[in-house]
Amino acid sequence: MAERGAISHQFPGELNLKARGAAAGLRFSEIAENVAEAPTAVLIQQAWLHSPEHLRNMLDPAVDSVAIRVVQGEGGELFAVEDFDRTVSDLSLVQQEEQVGRLLQSIVSIQVRTGTKEARQTCRMESGYAGPRRPMFVMRFTAVKLDRLPSPLRQRLVSGRYGQAEVGACPAGPSYGFSIYSIAVLLYR
């Protein structure tokens, strides 16, 4: 922005914010940006505080990371950018499956197998299940955090009808810079 003497979230020929974040190696579920130009840092901050959209970015409880850069342009004007994101942990498929397995067992005493060929294949399917053994219930879900199970799955678990589960993770489809986990849970008697 300082080189061009203008502010913009994306100049012609540049990647958009999501793509820039992904190219920098970020894993995120949410990303936002504030840009400004003013003669002083105080005026930049006041402009952001008095703009509902910019203030919303700054106070968003869902974000947990911020990067701020201020550069002085040739004429002495300051150019500032704040990028906000909600960081997503970089978990392997095995780590994702183990985390979901722990969540299952925190709700009900159930035998859990993680990373089975059938569960991973089921995760990649849009419907149905893989393998010769027919599950009583299959749930596929995507999440940005693996800190709780979807409500319909929790309700099934507490019914007491299931004694075994298989958990499979698979790479999520194109997410356009956003990071998500893709999981399949197969429940058996």
mmCIF file of C-alpha atoms in Angstrom:
data_model
loop_
_atom_site.group_PDB
_atom_site.id
_atom_site.type_symbol
_atom_site.label_atom_id
_atom_site.label_comp_id
_atom_site.label_asym_id
_atom_site.label_seq_id
_atom_site.Cartn_x
_atom_site.Cartn_y
_atom_site.Cartn_z
ATOM 1 C CA MET A 1 0.000 0.000 0.000
ATOM 2 C CA ALA A 2 2.825 2.411 0.897
ATOM 3 C CA GLU A 3 4.537 1.695 -2.440
ATOM 4 C CA ARG A 4 1.321 2.491 -4.324
ATOM 5 C CA GLY A 5 0.326 5.415 -2.119
ATOM 6 C CA ALA A 6 -3.188 3.990 -1.722
ATOM 7 C CA ILE A 7 -5.073 1.595 0.508
ATOM 8 C CA SER A 8 -6.778 -1.551 -0.698
ATOM 9 C CA HIS A 9 -7.555 -5.036 0.540
ATOM 10 C CA GLN A 10 -6.454 -6.399 -2.836
ATOM 11 C CA PHE A 11 -4.622 -4.659 -5.651
ATOM 12 C CA PRO A 12 -4.900 -5.974 -9.235
ATOM 13 C CA GLY A 13 -2.748 -9.064 -9.676
ATOM 14 C CA GLU A 14 -2.620 -9.846 -5.938
ATOM 15 C CA LEU A 15 -4.118 -12.879 -4.233
ATOM 16 C CA ASN A 16 -7.193 -12.252 -2.087
ATOM 17 C CA LEU A 17 -6.862 -12.289 1.714
ATOM 18 C CA LYS A 18 -7.863 -15.946 2.097
ATOM 19 C CA ALA A 19 -5.392 -17.074 -0.539
ATOM 20 C CA ARG A 20 -2.607 -14.899 0.937
ATOM 21 C CA GLY A 21 -3.195 -16.441 4.359
ATOM 22 C CA ALA A 22 -3.186 -19.970 2.953
ATOM 23 C CA ALA A 23 -0.040 -19.237 0.890
ATOM 24 C CA ALA A 24 1.675 -18.030 4.069
ATOM 25 C CA GLY A 25 0.943 -21.419 5.645
ATOM 26 C CA LEU A 26 -1.873 -20.307 7.927
ATOM 27 C CA ARG A 27 -4.608 -22.742 8.904
ATOM 28 C CA PHE A 28 -7.705 -20.782 9.784
ATOM 29 C CA SER A 29 -11.465 -21.005 10.043
ATOM 30 C CA GLU A 30 -12.031 -17.269 9.881
ATOM 31 C CA ILE A 31 -9.997 -14.373 8.506
ATOM 32 C CA ALA A 32 -10.580 -10.617 8.285
ATOM 33 C CA GLU A 33 -8.575 -7.488 7.594
ATOM 34 C CA ASN A 34 -8.548 -3.784 8.419
ATOM 35 C CA VAL A 35 -6.537 -1.309 6.313
ATOM 36 C CA ALA A 36 -6.082 2.414 6.803
ATOM 37 C CA GLU A 37 -4.032 5.447 5.830
ATOM 38 C CA ALA A 38 -3.530 8.549 8.001
ATOM 39 C CA PRO A 39 -0.806 10.938 9.137
ATOM 40 C CA THR A 40 -0.649 9.433 12.665
ATOM 41 C CA ALA A 41 -1.233 6.092 14.373
ATOM 42 C CA VAL A 42 -3.787 7.746 16.677
ATOM 43 C CA LEU A 43 -5.889 8.814 13.671
ATOM 44 C CA ILE A 44 -5.691 5.297 12.200
ATOM 45 C CA GLN A 45 -6.876 3.786 15.479
ATOM 46 C CA GLN A 46 -9.694 6.348 15.810
ATOM 47 C CA ALA A 47 -10.841 5.630 12.250
ATOM 48 C CA TRP A 48 -11.023 1.899 12.974
ATOM 49 C CA LEU A 49 -12.795 2.443 16.311
ATOM 50 C CA HIS A 50 -15.444 4.650 14.681
ATOM 51 C CA SER A 51 -16.146 2.272 11.811
ATOM 52 C CA PRO A 52 -18.669 -0.452 12.747
ATOM 53 C CA GLU A 53 -17.139 -2.982 10.309
ATOM 54 C CA HIS A 54 -13.552 -2.363 11.434
ATOM 55 C CA LEU A 55 -14.524 -2.363 15.110
ATOM 56 C CA ARG A 56 -16.407 -5.648 14.590
ATOM 57 C CA ASN A 57 -13.180 -7.203 13.246
ATOM 58 C CA MET A 58 -11.198 -5.894 16.212
ATOM 59 C CA LEU A 59 -13.681 -7.145 18.825
ATOM 60 C CA ASP A 60 -14.680 -10.427 17.198
ATOM 61 C CA PRO A 61 -14.530 -13.059 19.984
ATOM 62 C CA ALA A 62 -14.027 -15.814 17.399
ATOM 63 C CA VAL A 63 -10.571 -14.603 16.357
ATOM 64 C CA ASP A 64 -7.520 -15.596 18.373
ATOM 65 C CA SER A 65 -4.635 -14.129 16.329
ATOM 66 C CA VAL A 66 -3.790 -10.705 15.002
ATOM 67 C CA ALA A 67 -0.921 -9.359 12.915
ATOM 68 C CA ILE A 68 -0.376 -5.600 12.689
ATOM 69 C CA ARG A 69 1.995 -3.681 10.456
ATOM 70 C CA VAL A 70 2.414 0.068 10.030
ATOM 71 C CA VAL A 71 4.694 1.488 7.333
ATOM 72 C CA GLN A 72 5.503 5.094 6.537
ATOM 73 C CA GLY A 73 4.999 6.081 2.914
ATOM 74 C CA GLU A 74 7.204 8.456 0.924
ATOM 75 C CA GLY A 75 5.150 11.522 1.841
ATOM 76 C CA GLY A 76 5.198 10.692 5.561
ATOM 77 C CA GLU A 77 1.681 9.204 5.523
ATOM 78 C CA LEU A 78 1.230 5.998 7.578
ATOM 79 C CA PHE A 79 -0.251 2.870 5.998
ATOM 80 C CA ALA A 80 -1.574 0.244 8.412
ATOM 81 C CA VAL A 81 -2.990 -3.236 8.154
ATOM 82 C CA GLU A 82 -4.463 -5.538 10.795
ATOM 83 C CA ASP A 83 -5.131 -9.160 9.846
ATOM 84 C CA PHE A 84 -7.260 -11.254 12.195
ATOM 85 C CA ASP A 85 -7.807 -15.002 12.119
ATOM 86 C CA ARG A 86 -9.066 -17.921 14.101
ATOM 87 C CA THR A 87 -6.224 -20.406 14.011
ATOM 88 C CA VAL A 88 -6.997 -24.058 13.383
ATOM 89 C CA SER A 89 -4.614 -26.637 14.808
ATOM 90 C CA ASP A 90 -2.632 -28.586 12.256
ATOM 91 C CA LEU A 91 -3.680 -32.118 13.216
ATOM 92 C CA SER A 92 -2.804 -35.244 11.253
ATOM 93 C CA LEU A 93 -5.596 -37.636 10.290
ATOM 94 C CA VAL A 94 -4.501 -39.943 13.127
ATOM 95 C CA GLN A 95 -4.629 -37.077 15.651
ATOM 96 C CA GLN A 96 -8.084 -36.051 14.407
ATOM 97 C CA GLU A 97 -9.373 -39.607 14.763
ATOM 98 C CA GLU A 98 -7.880 -40.019 18.248
ATOM 99 C CA GLN A 99 -9.428 -36.727 19.394
ATOM 100 C CA VAL A 100 -12.885 -37.736 18.147
ATOM 101 C CA GLY A 101 -12.420 -41.156 19.758
ATOM 102 C CA ARG A 102 -11.714 -39.468 23.110
ATOM 103 C CA LEU A 103 -14.828 -37.337 22.688
ATOM 104 C CA LEU A 104 -16.938 -40.439 22.017
ATOM 105 C CA GLN A 105 -15.589 -42.160 25.126
ATOM 106 C CA SER A 106 -16.149 -39.037 27.237
ATOM 107 C CA ILE A 107 -19.875 -39.352 26.562
ATOM 108 C CA VAL A 108 -20.388 -43.101 26.910
ATOM 109 C CA SER A 109 -18.338 -46.213 27.585
ATOM 110 C CA ILE A 110 -17.867 -47.552 24.069
ATOM 111 C CA GLN A 111 -15.181 -49.517 22.239
ATOM 112 C CA VAL A 112 -13.598 -47.196 19.668
ATOM 113 C CA ARG A 113 -11.387 -48.134 16.745
ATOM 114 C CA THR A 114 -9.729 -45.248 14.955
ATOM 115 C CA GLY A 115 -8.221 -44.997 11.502
ATOM 116 C CA THR A 116 -9.728 -48.142 10.057
ATOM 117 C CA LYS A 117 -9.662 -48.496 6.282
ATOM 118 C CA GLU A 118 -13.464 -48.698 6.194
ATOM 119 C CA ALA A 119 -14.001 -45.603 8.354
ATOM 120 C CA ARG A 120 -11.545 -43.532 6.322
ATOM 121 C CA GLN A 121 -13.153 -44.650 3.070
ATOM 122 C CA THR A 122 -16.612 -43.879 4.479
ATOM 123 C CA CYS A 123 -15.366 -40.389 5.313
ATOM 124 C CA ARG A 124 -14.531 -39.814 1.639
ATOM 125 C CA MET A 125 -17.962 -41.035 0.478
ATOM 126 C CA GLU A 126 -20.998 -38.761 0.163
ATOM 127 C CA SER A 127 -23.370 -41.464 1.394
ATOM 128 C CA GLY A 128 -23.412 -45.095 2.427
ATOM 129 C CA TYR A 129 -20.539 -46.891 4.100
ATOM 130 C CA ALA A 130 -17.456 -48.861 3.112
ATOM 131 C CA GLY A 131 -16.667 -52.432 4.080
ATOM 132 C CA PRO A 132 -18.662 -55.609 4.676
ATOM 133 C CA ARG A 133 -19.940 -54.748 8.174
ATOM 134 C CA ARG A 134 -23.092 -52.658 8.172
ATOM 135 C CA PRO A 135 -23.138 -49.920 10.815
ATOM 136 C CA MET A 136 -26.367 -49.062 12.621
ATOM 137 C CA PHE A 137 -25.637 -45.353 12.215
ATOM 138 C CA VAL A 138 -23.200 -43.274 10.168
ATOM 139 C CA MET A 139 -22.452 -39.624 10.710
ATOM 140 C CA ARG A 140 -20.173 -37.519 8.565
ATOM 141 C CA PHE A 141 -19.378 -34.023 9.739
ATOM 142 C CA THR A 142 -16.970 -31.189 9.212
ATOM 143 C CA ALA A 143 -15.692 -28.944 11.962
ATOM 144 C CA VAL A 144 -13.169 -26.190 12.518
ATOM 145 C CA LYS A 145 -12.498 -27.450 16.049
ATOM 146 C CA LEU A 146 -12.633 -30.954 17.430
ATOM 147 C CA ASP A 147 -13.739 -30.008 20.918
ATOM 148 C CA ARG A 148 -17.268 -31.432 20.805
ATOM 149 C CA LEU A 149 -19.388 -33.808 18.802
ATOM 150 C CA PRO A 150 -22.425 -32.787 16.750
ATOM 151 C CA SER A 151 -25.645 -32.882 18.751
ATOM 152 C CA PRO A 152 -27.312 -35.668 16.675
ATOM 153 C CA LEU A 153 -24.293 -37.906 17.283
ATOM 154 C CA ARG A 154 -24.280 -37.166 21.016
ATOM 155 C CA GLN A 155 -27.994 -38.016 21.174
ATOM 156 C CA ARG A 156 -27.372 -41.343 19.446
ATOM 157 C CA LEU A 157 -24.544 -42.193 21.820
ATOM 158 C CA VAL A 158 -26.535 -41.583 25.001
ATOM 159 C CA SER A 159 -29.343 -43.857 23.758
ATOM 160 C CA GLY A 160 -27.241 -46.797 24.956
ATOM 161 C CA ARG A 161 -27.853 -48.786 21.759
ATOM 162 C CA TYR A 162 -24.237 -48.817 20.622
ATOM 163 C CA GLY A 163 -21.238 -50.694 21.974
ATOM 164 C CA GLN A 164 -18.672 -50.042 19.243
ATOM 165 C CA ALA A 165 -17.606 -47.180 17.045
ATOM 166 C CA GLU A 166 -15.141 -46.605 14.238
ATOM 167 C CA VAL A 167 -13.728 -43.167 13.483
ATOM 168 C CA GLY A 168 -12.184 -42.133 10.195
ATOM 169 C CA ALA A 169 -10.795 -38.790 9.081
ATOM 170 C CA CYS A 170 -10.138 -37.695 5.527
ATOM 171 C CA PRO A 171 -8.841 -34.564 3.863
ATOM 172 C CA ALA A 172 -11.586 -31.967 3.571
ATOM 173 C CA GLY A 173 -12.575 -30.841 0.089
ATOM 174 C CA PRO A 174 -11.553 -27.501 -1.376
ATOM 175 C CA SER A 175 -12.016 -24.949 1.359
ATOM 176 C CA TYR A 176 -10.806 -21.822 -0.428
ATOM 177 C CA GLY A 177 -8.218 -21.050 2.217
ATOM 178 C CA PHE A 178 -10.286 -22.144 5.177
ATOM 179 C CA SER A 179 -9.186 -25.141 7.221
ATOM 180 C CA ILE A 180 -11.693 -27.718 8.355
ATOM 181 C CA TYR A 181 -11.653 -31.286 9.582
ATOM 182 C CA SER A 182 -13.739 -33.948 7.852
ATOM 183 C CA ILE A 183 -14.770 -36.916 10.011
ATOM 184 C CA ALA A 184 -16.913 -40.072 9.753
ATOM 185 C CA VAL A 185 -18.202 -41.969 12.792
ATOM 186 C CA LEU A 186 -19.743 -45.413 12.320
ATOM 187 C CA LEU A 187 -21.733 -46.842 15.237
ATOM 188 C CA TYR A 188 -22.346 -50.561 15.796
ATOM 189 C CA ARG A 189 -24.206 -52.629 18.392
#
